[in-house]
CSV table of C-alpha atoms in Angstrom, one decimal:
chain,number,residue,atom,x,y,z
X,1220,UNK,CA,16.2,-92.3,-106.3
X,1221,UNK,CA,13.5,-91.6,-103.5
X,1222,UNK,CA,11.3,-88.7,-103.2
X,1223,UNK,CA,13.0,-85.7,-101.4
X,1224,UNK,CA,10.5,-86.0,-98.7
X,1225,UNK,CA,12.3,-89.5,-97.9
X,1226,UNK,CA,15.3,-88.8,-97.4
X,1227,UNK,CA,16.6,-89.7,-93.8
X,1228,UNK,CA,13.7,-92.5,-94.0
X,1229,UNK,CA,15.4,-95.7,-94.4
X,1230,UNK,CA,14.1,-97.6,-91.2
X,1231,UNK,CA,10.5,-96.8,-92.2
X,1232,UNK,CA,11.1,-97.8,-96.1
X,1233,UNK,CA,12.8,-101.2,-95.0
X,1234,UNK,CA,9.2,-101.8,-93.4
X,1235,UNK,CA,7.4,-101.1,-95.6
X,1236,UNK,CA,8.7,-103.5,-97.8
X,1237,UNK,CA,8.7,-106.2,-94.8
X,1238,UNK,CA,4.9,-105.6,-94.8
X,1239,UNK,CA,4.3,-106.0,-98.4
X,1240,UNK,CA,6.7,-109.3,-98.9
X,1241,UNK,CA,4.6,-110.3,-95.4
X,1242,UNK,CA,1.1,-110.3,-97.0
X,1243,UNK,CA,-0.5,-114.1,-96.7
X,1244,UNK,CA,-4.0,-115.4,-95.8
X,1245,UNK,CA,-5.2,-112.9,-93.0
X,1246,UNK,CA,-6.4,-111.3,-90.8
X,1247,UNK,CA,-5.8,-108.1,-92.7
X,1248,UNK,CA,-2.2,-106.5,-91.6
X,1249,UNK,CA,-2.8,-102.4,-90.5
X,1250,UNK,CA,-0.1,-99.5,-91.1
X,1251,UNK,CA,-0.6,-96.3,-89.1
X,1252,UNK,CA,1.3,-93.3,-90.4
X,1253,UNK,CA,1.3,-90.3,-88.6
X,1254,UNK,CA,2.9,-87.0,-88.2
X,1255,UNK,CA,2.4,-82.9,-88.6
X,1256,UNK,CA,1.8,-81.6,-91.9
X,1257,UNK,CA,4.7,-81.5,-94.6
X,1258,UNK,CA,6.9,-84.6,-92.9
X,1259,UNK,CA,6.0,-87.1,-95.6
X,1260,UNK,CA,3.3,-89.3,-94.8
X,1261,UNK,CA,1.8,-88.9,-98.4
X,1262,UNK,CA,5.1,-89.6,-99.7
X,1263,UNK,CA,5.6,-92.6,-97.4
X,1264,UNK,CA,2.5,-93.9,-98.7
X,1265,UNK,CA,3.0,-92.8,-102.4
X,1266,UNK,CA,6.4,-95.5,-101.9
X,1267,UNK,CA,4.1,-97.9,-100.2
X,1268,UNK,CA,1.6,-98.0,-103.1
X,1269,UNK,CA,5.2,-98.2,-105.6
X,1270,UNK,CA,6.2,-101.5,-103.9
X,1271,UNK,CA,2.8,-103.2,-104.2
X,1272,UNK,CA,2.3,-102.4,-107.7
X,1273,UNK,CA,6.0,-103.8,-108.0
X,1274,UNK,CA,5.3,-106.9,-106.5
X,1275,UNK,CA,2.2,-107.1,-108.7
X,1276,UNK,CA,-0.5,-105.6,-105.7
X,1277,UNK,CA,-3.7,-104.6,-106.7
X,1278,UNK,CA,-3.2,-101.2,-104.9
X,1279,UNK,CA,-6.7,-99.0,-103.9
X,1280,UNK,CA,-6.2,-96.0,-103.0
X,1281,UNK,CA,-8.3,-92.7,-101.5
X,1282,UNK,CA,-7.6,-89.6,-100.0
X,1283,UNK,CA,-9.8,-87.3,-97.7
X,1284,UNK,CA,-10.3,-83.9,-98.5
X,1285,UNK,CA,-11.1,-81.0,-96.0
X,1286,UNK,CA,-13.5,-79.2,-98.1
X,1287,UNK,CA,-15.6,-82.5,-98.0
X,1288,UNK,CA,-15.5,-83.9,-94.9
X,1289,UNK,CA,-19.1,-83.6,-94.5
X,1290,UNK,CA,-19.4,-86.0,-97.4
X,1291,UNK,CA,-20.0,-89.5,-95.8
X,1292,UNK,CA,-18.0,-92.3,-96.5
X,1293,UNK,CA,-15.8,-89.7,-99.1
X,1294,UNK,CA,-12.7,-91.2,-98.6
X,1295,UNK,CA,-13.4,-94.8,-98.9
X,1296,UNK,CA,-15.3,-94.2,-101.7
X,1297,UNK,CA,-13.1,-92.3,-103.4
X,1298,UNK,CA,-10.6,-95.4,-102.6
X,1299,UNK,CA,-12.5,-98.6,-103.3
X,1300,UNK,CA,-15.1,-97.3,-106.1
X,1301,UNK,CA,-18.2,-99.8,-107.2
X,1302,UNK,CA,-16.9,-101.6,-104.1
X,1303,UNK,CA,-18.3,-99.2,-101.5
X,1304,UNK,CA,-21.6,-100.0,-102.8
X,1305,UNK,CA,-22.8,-101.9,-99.3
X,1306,UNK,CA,-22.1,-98.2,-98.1
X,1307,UNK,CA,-24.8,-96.3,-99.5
X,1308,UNK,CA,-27.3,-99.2,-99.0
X,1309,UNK,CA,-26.9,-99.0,-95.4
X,1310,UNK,CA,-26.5,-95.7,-95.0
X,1311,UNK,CA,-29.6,-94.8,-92.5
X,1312,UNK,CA,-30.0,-96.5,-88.8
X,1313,UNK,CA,-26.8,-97.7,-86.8
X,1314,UNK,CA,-28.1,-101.8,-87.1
X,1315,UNK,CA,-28.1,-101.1,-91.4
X,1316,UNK,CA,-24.7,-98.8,-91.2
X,1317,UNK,CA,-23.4,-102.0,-89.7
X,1318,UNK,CA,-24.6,-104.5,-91.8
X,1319,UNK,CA,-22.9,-102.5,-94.2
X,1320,UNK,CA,-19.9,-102.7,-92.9
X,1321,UNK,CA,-19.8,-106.2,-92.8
X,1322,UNK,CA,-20.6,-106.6,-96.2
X,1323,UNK,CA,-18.0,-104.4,-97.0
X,1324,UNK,CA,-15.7,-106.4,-94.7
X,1325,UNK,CA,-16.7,-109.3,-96.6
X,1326,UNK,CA,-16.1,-107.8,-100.3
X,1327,UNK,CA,-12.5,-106.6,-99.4
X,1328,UNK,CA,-11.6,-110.2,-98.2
X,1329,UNK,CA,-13.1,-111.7,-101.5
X,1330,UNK,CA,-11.0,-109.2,-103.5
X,1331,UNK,CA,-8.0,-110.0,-101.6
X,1332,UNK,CA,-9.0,-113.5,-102.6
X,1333,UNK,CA,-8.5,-112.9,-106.1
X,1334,UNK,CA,-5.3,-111.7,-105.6
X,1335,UNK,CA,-3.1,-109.6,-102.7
X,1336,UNK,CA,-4.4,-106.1,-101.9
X,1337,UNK,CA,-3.3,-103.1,-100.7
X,1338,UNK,CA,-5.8,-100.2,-99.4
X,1339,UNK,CA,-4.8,-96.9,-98.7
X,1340,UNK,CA,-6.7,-94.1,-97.0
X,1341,UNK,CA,-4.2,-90.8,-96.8
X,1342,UNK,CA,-5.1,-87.4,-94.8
X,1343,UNK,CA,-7.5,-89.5,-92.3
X,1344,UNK,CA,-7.6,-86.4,-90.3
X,1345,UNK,CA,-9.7,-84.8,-92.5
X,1346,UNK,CA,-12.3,-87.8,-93.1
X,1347,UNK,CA,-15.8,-87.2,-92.6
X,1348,UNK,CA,-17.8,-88.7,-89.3
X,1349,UNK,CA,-18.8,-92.2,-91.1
X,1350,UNK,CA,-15.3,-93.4,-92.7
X,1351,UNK,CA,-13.9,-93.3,-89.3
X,1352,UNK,CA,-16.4,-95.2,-88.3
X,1353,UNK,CA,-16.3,-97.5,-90.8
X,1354,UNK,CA,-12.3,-97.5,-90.5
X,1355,UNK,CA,-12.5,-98.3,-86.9
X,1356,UNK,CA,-14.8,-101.3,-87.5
X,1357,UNK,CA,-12.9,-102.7,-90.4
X,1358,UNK,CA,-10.0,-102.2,-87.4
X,1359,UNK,CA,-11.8,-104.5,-85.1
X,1360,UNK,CA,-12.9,-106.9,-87.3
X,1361,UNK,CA,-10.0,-107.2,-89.8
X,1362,UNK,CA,-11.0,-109.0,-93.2
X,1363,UNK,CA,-9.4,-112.1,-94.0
X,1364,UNK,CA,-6.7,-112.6,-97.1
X,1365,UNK,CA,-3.7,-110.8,-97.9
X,1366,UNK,CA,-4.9,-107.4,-97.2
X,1367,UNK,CA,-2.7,-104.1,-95.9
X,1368,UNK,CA,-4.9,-101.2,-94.8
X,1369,UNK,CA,-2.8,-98.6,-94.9
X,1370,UNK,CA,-3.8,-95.3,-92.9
X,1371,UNK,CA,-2.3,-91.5,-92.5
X,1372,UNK,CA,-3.2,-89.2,-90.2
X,1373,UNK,CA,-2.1,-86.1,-88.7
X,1374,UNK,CA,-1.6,-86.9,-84.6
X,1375,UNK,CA,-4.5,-84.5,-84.1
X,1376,UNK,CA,-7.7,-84.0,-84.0
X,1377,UNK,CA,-8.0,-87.0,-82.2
X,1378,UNK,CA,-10.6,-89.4,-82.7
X,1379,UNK,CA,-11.6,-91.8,-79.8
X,1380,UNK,CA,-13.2,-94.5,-81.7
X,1381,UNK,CA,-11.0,-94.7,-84.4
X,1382,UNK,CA,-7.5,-94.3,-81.5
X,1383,UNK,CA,-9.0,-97.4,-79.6
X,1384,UNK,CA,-9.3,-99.6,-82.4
X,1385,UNK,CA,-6.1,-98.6,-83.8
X,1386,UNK,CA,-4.6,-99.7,-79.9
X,1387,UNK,CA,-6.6,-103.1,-79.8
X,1388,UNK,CA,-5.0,-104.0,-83.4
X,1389,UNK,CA,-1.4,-103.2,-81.7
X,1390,UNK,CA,-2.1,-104.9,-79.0
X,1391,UNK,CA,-3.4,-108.0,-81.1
X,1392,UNK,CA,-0.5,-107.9,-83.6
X,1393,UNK,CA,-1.7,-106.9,-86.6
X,1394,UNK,CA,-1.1,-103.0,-87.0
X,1395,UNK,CA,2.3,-101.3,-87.1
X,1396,UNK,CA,2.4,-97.7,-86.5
X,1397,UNK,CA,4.7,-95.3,-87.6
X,1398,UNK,CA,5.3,-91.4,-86.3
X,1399,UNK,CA,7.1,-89.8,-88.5
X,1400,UNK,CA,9.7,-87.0,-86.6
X,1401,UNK,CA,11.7,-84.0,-88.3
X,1402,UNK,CA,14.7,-85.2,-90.2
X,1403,UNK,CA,18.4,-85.4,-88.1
X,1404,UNK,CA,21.0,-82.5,-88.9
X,1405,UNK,CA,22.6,-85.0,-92.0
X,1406,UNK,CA,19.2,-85.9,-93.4
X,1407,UNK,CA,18.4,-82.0,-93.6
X,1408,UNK,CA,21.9,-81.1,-95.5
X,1409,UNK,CA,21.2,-84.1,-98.2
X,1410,UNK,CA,17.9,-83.1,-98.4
X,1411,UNK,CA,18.9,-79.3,-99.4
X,1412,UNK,CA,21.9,-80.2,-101.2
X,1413,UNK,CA,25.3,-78.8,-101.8
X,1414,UNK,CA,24.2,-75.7,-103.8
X,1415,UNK,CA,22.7,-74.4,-100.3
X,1416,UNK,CA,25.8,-72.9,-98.4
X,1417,UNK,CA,26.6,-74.6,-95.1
X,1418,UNK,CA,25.6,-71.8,-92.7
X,1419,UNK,CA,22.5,-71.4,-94.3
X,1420,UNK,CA,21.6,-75.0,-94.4
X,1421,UNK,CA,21.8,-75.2,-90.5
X,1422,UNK,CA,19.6,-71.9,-90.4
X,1423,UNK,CA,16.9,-73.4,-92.4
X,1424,UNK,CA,17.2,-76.7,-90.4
X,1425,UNK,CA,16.5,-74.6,-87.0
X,1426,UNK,CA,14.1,-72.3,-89.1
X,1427,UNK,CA,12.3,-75.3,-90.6
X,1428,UNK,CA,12.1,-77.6,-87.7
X,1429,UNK,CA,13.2,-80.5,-89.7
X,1430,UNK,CA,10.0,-80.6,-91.7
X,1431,UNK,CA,11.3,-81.5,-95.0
X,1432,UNK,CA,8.3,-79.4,-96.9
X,1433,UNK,CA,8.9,-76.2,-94.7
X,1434,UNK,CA,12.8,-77.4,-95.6
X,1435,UNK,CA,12.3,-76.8,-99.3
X,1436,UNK,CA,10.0,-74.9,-99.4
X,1437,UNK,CA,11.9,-71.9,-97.6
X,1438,UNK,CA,15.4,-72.7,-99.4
X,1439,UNK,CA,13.4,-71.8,-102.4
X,1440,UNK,CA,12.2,-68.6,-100.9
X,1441,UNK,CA,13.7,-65.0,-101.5
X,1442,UNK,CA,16.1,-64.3,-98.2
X,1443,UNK,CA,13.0,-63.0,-95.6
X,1444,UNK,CA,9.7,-64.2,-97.0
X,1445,UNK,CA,7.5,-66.4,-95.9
X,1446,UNK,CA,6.2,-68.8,-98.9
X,1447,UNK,CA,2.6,-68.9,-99.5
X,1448,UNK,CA,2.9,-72.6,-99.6
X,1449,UNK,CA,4.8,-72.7,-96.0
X,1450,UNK,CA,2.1,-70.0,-95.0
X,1451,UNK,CA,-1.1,-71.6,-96.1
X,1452,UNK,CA,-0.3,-74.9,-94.2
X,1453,UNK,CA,0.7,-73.7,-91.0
X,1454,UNK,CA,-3.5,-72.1,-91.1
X,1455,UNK,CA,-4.0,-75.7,-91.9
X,1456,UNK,CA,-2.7,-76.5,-88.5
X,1457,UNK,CA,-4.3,-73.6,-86.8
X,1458,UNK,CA,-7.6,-73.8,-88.2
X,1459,UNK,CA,-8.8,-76.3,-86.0
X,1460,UNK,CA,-7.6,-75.0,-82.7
X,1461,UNK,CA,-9.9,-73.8,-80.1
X,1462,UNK,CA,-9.1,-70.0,-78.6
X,1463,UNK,CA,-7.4,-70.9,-75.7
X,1464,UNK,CA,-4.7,-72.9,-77.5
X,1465,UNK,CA,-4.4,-70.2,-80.1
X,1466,UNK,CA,-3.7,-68.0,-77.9
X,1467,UNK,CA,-0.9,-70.1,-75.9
X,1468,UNK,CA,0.6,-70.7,-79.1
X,1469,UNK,CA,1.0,-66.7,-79.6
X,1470,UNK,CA,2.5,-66.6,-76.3
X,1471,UNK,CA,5.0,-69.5,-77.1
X,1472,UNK,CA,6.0,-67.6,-80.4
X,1473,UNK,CA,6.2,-64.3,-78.0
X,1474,UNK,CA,8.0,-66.1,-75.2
X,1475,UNK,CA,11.2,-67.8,-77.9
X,1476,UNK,CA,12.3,-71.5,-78.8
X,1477,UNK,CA,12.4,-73.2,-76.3
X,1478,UNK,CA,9.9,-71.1,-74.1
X,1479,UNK,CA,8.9,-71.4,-70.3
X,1480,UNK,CA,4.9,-72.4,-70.6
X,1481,UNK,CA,4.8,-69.8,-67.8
X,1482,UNK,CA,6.2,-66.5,-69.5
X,1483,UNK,CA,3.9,-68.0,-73.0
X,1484,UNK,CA,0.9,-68.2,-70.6
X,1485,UNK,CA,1.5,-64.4,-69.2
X,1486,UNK,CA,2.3,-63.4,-73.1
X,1487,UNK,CA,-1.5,-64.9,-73.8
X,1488,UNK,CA,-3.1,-63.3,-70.7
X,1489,UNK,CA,-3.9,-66.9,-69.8
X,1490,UNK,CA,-4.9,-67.9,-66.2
X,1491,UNK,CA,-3.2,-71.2,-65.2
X,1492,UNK,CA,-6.4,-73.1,-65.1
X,1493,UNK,CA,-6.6,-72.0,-69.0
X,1494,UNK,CA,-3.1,-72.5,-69.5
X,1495,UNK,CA,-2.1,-76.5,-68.7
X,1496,UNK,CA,-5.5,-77.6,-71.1
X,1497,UNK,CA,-3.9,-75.4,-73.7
X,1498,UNK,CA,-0.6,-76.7,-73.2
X,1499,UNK,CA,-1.7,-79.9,-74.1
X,1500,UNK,CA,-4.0,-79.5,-76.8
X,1501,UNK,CA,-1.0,-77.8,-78.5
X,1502,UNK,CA,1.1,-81.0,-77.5
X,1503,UNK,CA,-1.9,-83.4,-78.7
X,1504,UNK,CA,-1.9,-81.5,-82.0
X,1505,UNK,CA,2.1,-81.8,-83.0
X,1506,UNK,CA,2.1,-77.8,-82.7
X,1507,UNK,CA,4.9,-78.2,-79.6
X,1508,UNK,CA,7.1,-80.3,-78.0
């Protein structure tokens, strides 16, 4: 039975498995997952690394952390072990750092040699400086072997090195991206089950947004409260925004669902020179729509 947070995902597991069953000789296949916090890229991922393993994978796997992102290379690392060796070797002037990325380059395609791998970096949007670096380089110059590096990010902040190499792969064939949306009205009633009354299954759908963590999350809540787990990632989401967006996104909650950007902008005391930047730093950022 899939993961709760899968459920209305059947298009994006039938890839996956196409990408797995697809691995042969190179250059390395990509997989970009994105989406807001809570829509199930881990989860996504967590099936990805199930059907490797299945098909007898050697599955690597690393996940970024947002009280060390000033920890270089913390990810990868934390992913491919003794292999990230080159890393710290190189780790001084830009020539060295990529010399080091090439011998890196060069030790995941000998692993994939011995047998298919799978390498997946989850919460990108919380690496530090260097793995998106390194990520962006291993982009453009994809190993060779049966190798899937497998990313998940959060749509925002965005990172121009690292969202131009992910383009050139598309546009060369070799990465397949994925935005994961909120789930459809059906997907939200499986998802919260039949011991959740109909009417308030559609309130928690509008209340939740189709985010199938918020989803839960509140249908476990007492009638009125916020959960501290629903509660501590929307900060997540907020911590990062700049003042001007903030305070459009106070406005918005002011000015209803939908809002006019005007009557959120007058809610914020925003001029209209302020308003349109914040507008789409909000959009940029998953936060609206």
């Amino acid at each position: 039975m899939p993961a709760p947070e899968l459920v209305g995902r059947d298009v994006e597991l039938s890839r996956l498995a196409a990408l797995v069953d697809a691995l042969g000789p190179g250059p390395a296949d990509v997989l970009v997952v994105s989406g807001e916090a809570g829509i199930g890229k881990t989860a996504l991922l967590d099936a990805l690394g199930r059907r490797a393993a299945a098909a007898g994978h050697r599955v690597m796997r690393g996940t970024a952390v947002e009280f060390e992102a000033a920890i270089p290379f913390g990810v990868v690392e934390d992913a491919l072990g003794a292999a990230a060796a080159p890393l710290r070797e190189g780790a001084g002037l830009t020539v060295e750092r990529h010399r080091s990325y090439r011998a890196l380059a060069a030790g995941l395609g000998y692993l994939a040699g011995e047998g298919p791998l799978v390498v997946v970096l989850d919460d990108l949007h919380w690496a530090d400086p260097a793995s998106r670096e390194l990520v962006s380089f291993l982009l453009r110059h994809r190993p060779d072997g049966p190798l899937l590096l497998a990313l998940a990010m959060r749509p925002a902040p965005a990172d121009p090195g690292l969202d131009a190499a992910v383009q050139r792969a598309v546009r060369e064939g070799g990465c397949t991206e994925m935005h994961l949306g909120p789930l459809d009205r059906d997907s939200c009633a499986l998802l919260l089950g039949t011991a959740v009354a109909p009417g308030r299954r559609e309130a928690l759908r509008a209340l939740g947004g189709g985010n199938p963590f918020f989803l839960l999350q509140l249908a476990r809540a007492a009638d009125g409260d916020l959960p501290a787990s629903v509660r501590s990632a929307v900060e997540e989401q907020l911590r990062g925004l700049a003042e001007a967006p903030l305070r459009m996104l106070r406005g918005a909650a002011v000015a209803g669902d939908p809002f006019p950007p005007a009557l959120a902008a007058a809610a914020a005391g925003l001029a209209d020179a302020q308003a349109a930047p914040a507008l789409d730093a909000l959009r940029s950022a998953g936060l609206v729509v």
